[in-house]
PDB file of C-alpha atoms in Angstrom:
ATOM      1  CA  MET A1060      17.822 -13.762  -4.730  1.00 46.00           C
ATOM      2  CA  GLU A1061      17.604 -15.798  -8.113  1.00 54.00           C
ATOM      3  CA  GLY A1062      15.241 -18.444  -8.680  1.00 59.00           C
ATOM      4  CA  ASN A1063      12.124 -19.716 -11.212  1.00 65.00           C
ATOM      5  CA  LEU A1064       8.804 -19.250 -10.212  1.00 65.00           C
ATOM      6  CA  CYS A1065       6.331 -22.579  -9.750  1.00 63.00           C
ATOM      7  CA  TRP A1066       3.732 -23.024 -11.898  1.00 60.00           C
ATOM      8  CA  ASN A1067       1.596 -24.374  -9.396  1.00 59.00           C
ATOM      9  CA  CYS A1068       1.447 -21.216  -6.579  1.00 59.00           C
ATOM     10  CA  LYS A1069       3.620 -19.306  -8.021  1.00 62.00           C
ATOM     11  CA  CYS A1070       6.510 -19.244  -5.177  1.00 63.00           C
ATOM     12  CA  LEU A1071       9.801 -18.868  -5.565  1.00 63.00           C
ATOM     13  CA  THR A1072      11.635 -22.022  -6.298  1.00 63.00           C
ATOM     14  CA  PHE A1073      15.552 -22.763  -6.433  1.00 62.00           C
ATOM     15  CA  CYS A1074      15.372 -26.502  -7.694  1.00 64.00           C
ATOM     16  CA  LYS A1075      14.885 -26.467 -11.811  1.00 64.00           C
ATOM     17  CA  PRO A1076      12.518 -29.254 -12.448  1.00 62.00           C
ATOM     18  CA  LEU A1077      12.346 -29.660 -16.336  1.00 66.00           C
ATOM     19  CA  ILE A1078       8.697 -30.906 -15.927  1.00 64.00           C
ATOM     20  CA  ARG A1079       5.367 -29.481 -14.342  1.00 63.00           C
ATOM     21  CA  PRO A1080       5.731 -30.377 -10.850  1.00 61.00           C
ATOM     22  CA  GLN A1081       2.404 -32.461  -9.556  1.00 61.00           C
ATOM     23  CA  LEU A1082       3.195 -31.797  -6.063  1.00 65.00           C
ATOM     24  CA  LYS A1083       4.659 -28.493  -3.796  1.00 63.00           C
ATOM     25  CA  CYS A1084       8.405 -28.965  -3.640  1.00 62.00           C
ATOM     26  CA  VAL A1085      10.064 -28.242  -0.261  1.00 61.00           C
ATOM     27  CA  SER A1086      12.251 -26.055  -2.238  1.00 58.00           C
ATOM     28  CA  PHE A1087       9.523 -23.088  -2.837  1.00 58.00           C
ATOM     29  CA  GLU A1088       9.801 -20.058  -0.558  1.00 61.00           C
ATOM     30  CA  PRO A1089       6.834 -17.748  -0.653  1.00 62.00           C
ATOM     31  CA  ILE A1090       7.921 -13.878  -2.054  1.00 69.00           C
ATOM     32  CA  ASP A1091       5.441 -12.237   0.389  1.00 78.00           C
ATOM     33  CA  GLU A1092       2.007 -12.265   1.857  1.00 84.00           C
ATOM     34  CA  ALA A1093      -1.469 -10.166   1.030  1.00 88.00           C
ATOM     35  CA  VAL A1094      -1.685  -7.238   3.552  1.00 92.00           C
ATOM     36  CA  SER A1095      -5.003  -6.087   4.512  1.00 93.00           C
ATOM     37  CA  GLN A1096      -5.845  -2.313   5.215  1.00 93.00           C
ATOM     38  CA  TYR A1097      -6.779  -2.903   8.189  1.00 95.00           C
ATOM     39  CA  GLU A1098      -3.231  -4.507   9.028  1.00 95.00           C
ATOM     40  CA  LEU A1099      -1.774  -1.652   7.158  1.00 95.00           C
ATOM     41  CA  ALA A1100      -3.308   0.791   9.533  1.00 95.00           C
ATOM     42  CA  LYS A1101      -2.504  -0.992  12.863  1.00 96.00           C
ATOM     43  CA  TYR A1102       1.465  -0.810  11.633  1.00 95.00           C
ATOM     44  CA  LEU A1103       1.026   2.616  11.287  1.00 95.00           C
ATOM     45  CA  GLY A1104      -0.422   3.324  14.050  1.00 95.00           C
ATOM     46  CA  ILE A1105      -3.617   4.632  12.624  1.00 95.00           C
ATOM     47  CA  THR A1106      -7.338   4.075  12.110  1.00 95.00           C
ATOM     48  CA  ARG A1107      -8.642   2.144   8.882  1.00 95.00           C
ATOM     49  CA  GLN A1108     -10.640   5.162   8.149  1.00 96.00           C
ATOM     50  CA  ARG A1109      -7.438   7.537   8.291  1.00 96.00           C
ATOM     51  CA  PHE A1110      -5.721   4.762   6.257  1.00 95.00           C
ATOM     52  CA  VAL A1111      -7.971   5.517   3.337  1.00 94.00           C
ATOM     53  CA  TYR A1112      -7.786   8.742   3.683  1.00 96.00           C
ATOM     54  CA  LEU A1113      -4.161   8.956   3.645  1.00 95.00           C
ATOM     55  CA  MET A1114      -4.638   6.716   0.668  1.00 93.00           C
ATOM     56  CA  ARG A1115      -7.030   9.154  -1.419  1.00 93.00           C
ATOM     57  CA  LYS A1116      -4.991  12.286  -0.737  1.00 95.00           C
ATOM     58  CA  GLU A1117      -1.299  11.108  -0.504  1.00 94.00           C
ATOM     59  CA  GLY A1118      -1.438   7.583  -2.825  1.00 92.00           C
ATOM     60  CA  PRO A1119       0.700   3.855  -2.097  1.00 93.00           C
ATOM     61  CA  GLU A1120       3.804   5.303  -2.563  1.00 94.00           C
ATOM     62  CA  LYS A1121       3.571   7.443   0.922  1.00 94.00           C
ATOM     63  CA  VAL A1122       1.692   4.727   2.530  1.00 94.00           C
ATOM     64  CA  ILE A1123       4.828   2.660   1.043  1.00 94.00           C
ATOM     65  CA  ARG A1124       7.564   5.219   2.514  1.00 95.00           C
ATOM     66  CA  MET A1125       5.830   5.215   5.824  1.00 95.00           C
ATOM     67  CA  LEU A1126       5.936   1.710   6.533  1.00 94.00           C
ATOM     68  CA  LYS A1127       9.513   1.417   5.578  1.00 93.00           C
ATOM     69  CA  VAL A1128      10.549   4.383   8.054  1.00 94.00           C
ATOM     70  CA  LYS A1129       9.048   1.607  10.279  1.00 92.00           C
ATOM     71  CA  GLY A1130      11.108  -1.532   8.948  1.00 91.00           C
ATOM     72  CA  ILE A1131       7.913  -2.861   6.923  1.00 91.00           C
ATOM     73  CA  ILE A1132       8.820  -3.528   3.375  1.00 91.00           C
ATOM     74  CA  VAL A1133       5.979  -3.620   1.057  1.00 92.00           C
ATOM     75  CA  ARG A1134       4.561  -3.753  -2.926  1.00 89.00           C
ATOM     76  CA  CYS A1135       1.693  -2.330  -4.254  1.00 90.00           C
ATOM     77  CA  ASP A1136      -0.261  -3.729  -7.436  1.00 88.00           C
ATOM     78  CA  LYS A1137      -2.921  -1.572  -8.973  1.00 87.00           C
ATOM     79  CA  THR A1138      -5.929  -3.594 -10.223  1.00 81.00           C
ATOM     80  CA  SER A1139      -8.731  -1.575 -12.282  1.00 80.00           C
ATOM     81  CA  LYS A1140     -10.244  -0.880  -8.832  1.00 82.00           C
ATOM     82  CA  TYR A1141      -8.158  -0.849  -6.420  1.00 86.00           C
ATOM     83  CA  TYR A1142      -4.947  -1.058  -4.474  1.00 90.00           C
ATOM     84  CA  LYS A1143      -3.406  -4.482  -3.082  1.00 90.00           C
ATOM     85  CA  PHE A1144      -0.786  -4.630  -0.727  1.00 92.00           C
ATOM     86  CA  TYR A1145       1.906  -7.315  -0.777  1.00 90.00           C
ATOM     87  CA  LYS A1146       4.341  -7.503   2.549  1.00 90.00           C
ATOM     88  CA  ILE A1147       7.694  -8.514   1.493  1.00 85.00           C
ATOM     89  CA  ILE A1148       8.584 -12.112   4.079  1.00 75.00           C
ATOM     90  CA  ASN A1149      12.621 -12.088   2.690  1.00 61.00           C
ATOM     91  CA  GLN A1150      13.636  -8.272   3.767  1.00 50.00           C
ATOM     92  CA  THR A1151      16.906  -8.529   3.564  1.00 46.00           C
ATOM     93  CA  ASP A1152      16.638  -8.714  -0.321  1.00 42.00           C
ATOM     94  CA  CYS A1153      14.758  -5.676  -0.590  1.00 40.00           C
ATOM     95  CA  ILE A1154      16.223  -2.974   1.665  1.00 40.00           C
TER      96      ILE A1154
END
């Protein structure tokens, strides 16, 4: 999938505005959405405490692989102190 990121909301857009848009365009598509630890644990069928333990012992790569087996595609960004997971909305482009 190709496109440009919006200056305002950082969503993918297929129109090519020559200037910075002032309003949201109908062509914008969100690429992903943030997912909490509770939701990730629910997808995996475990408790949040078990999820935290899994992250400490195995790391985010193991969680991503486990979710992929269940058909849920996520990506992970590491900030200075923690990991942030995002669920990919348009999963057909990632498989």
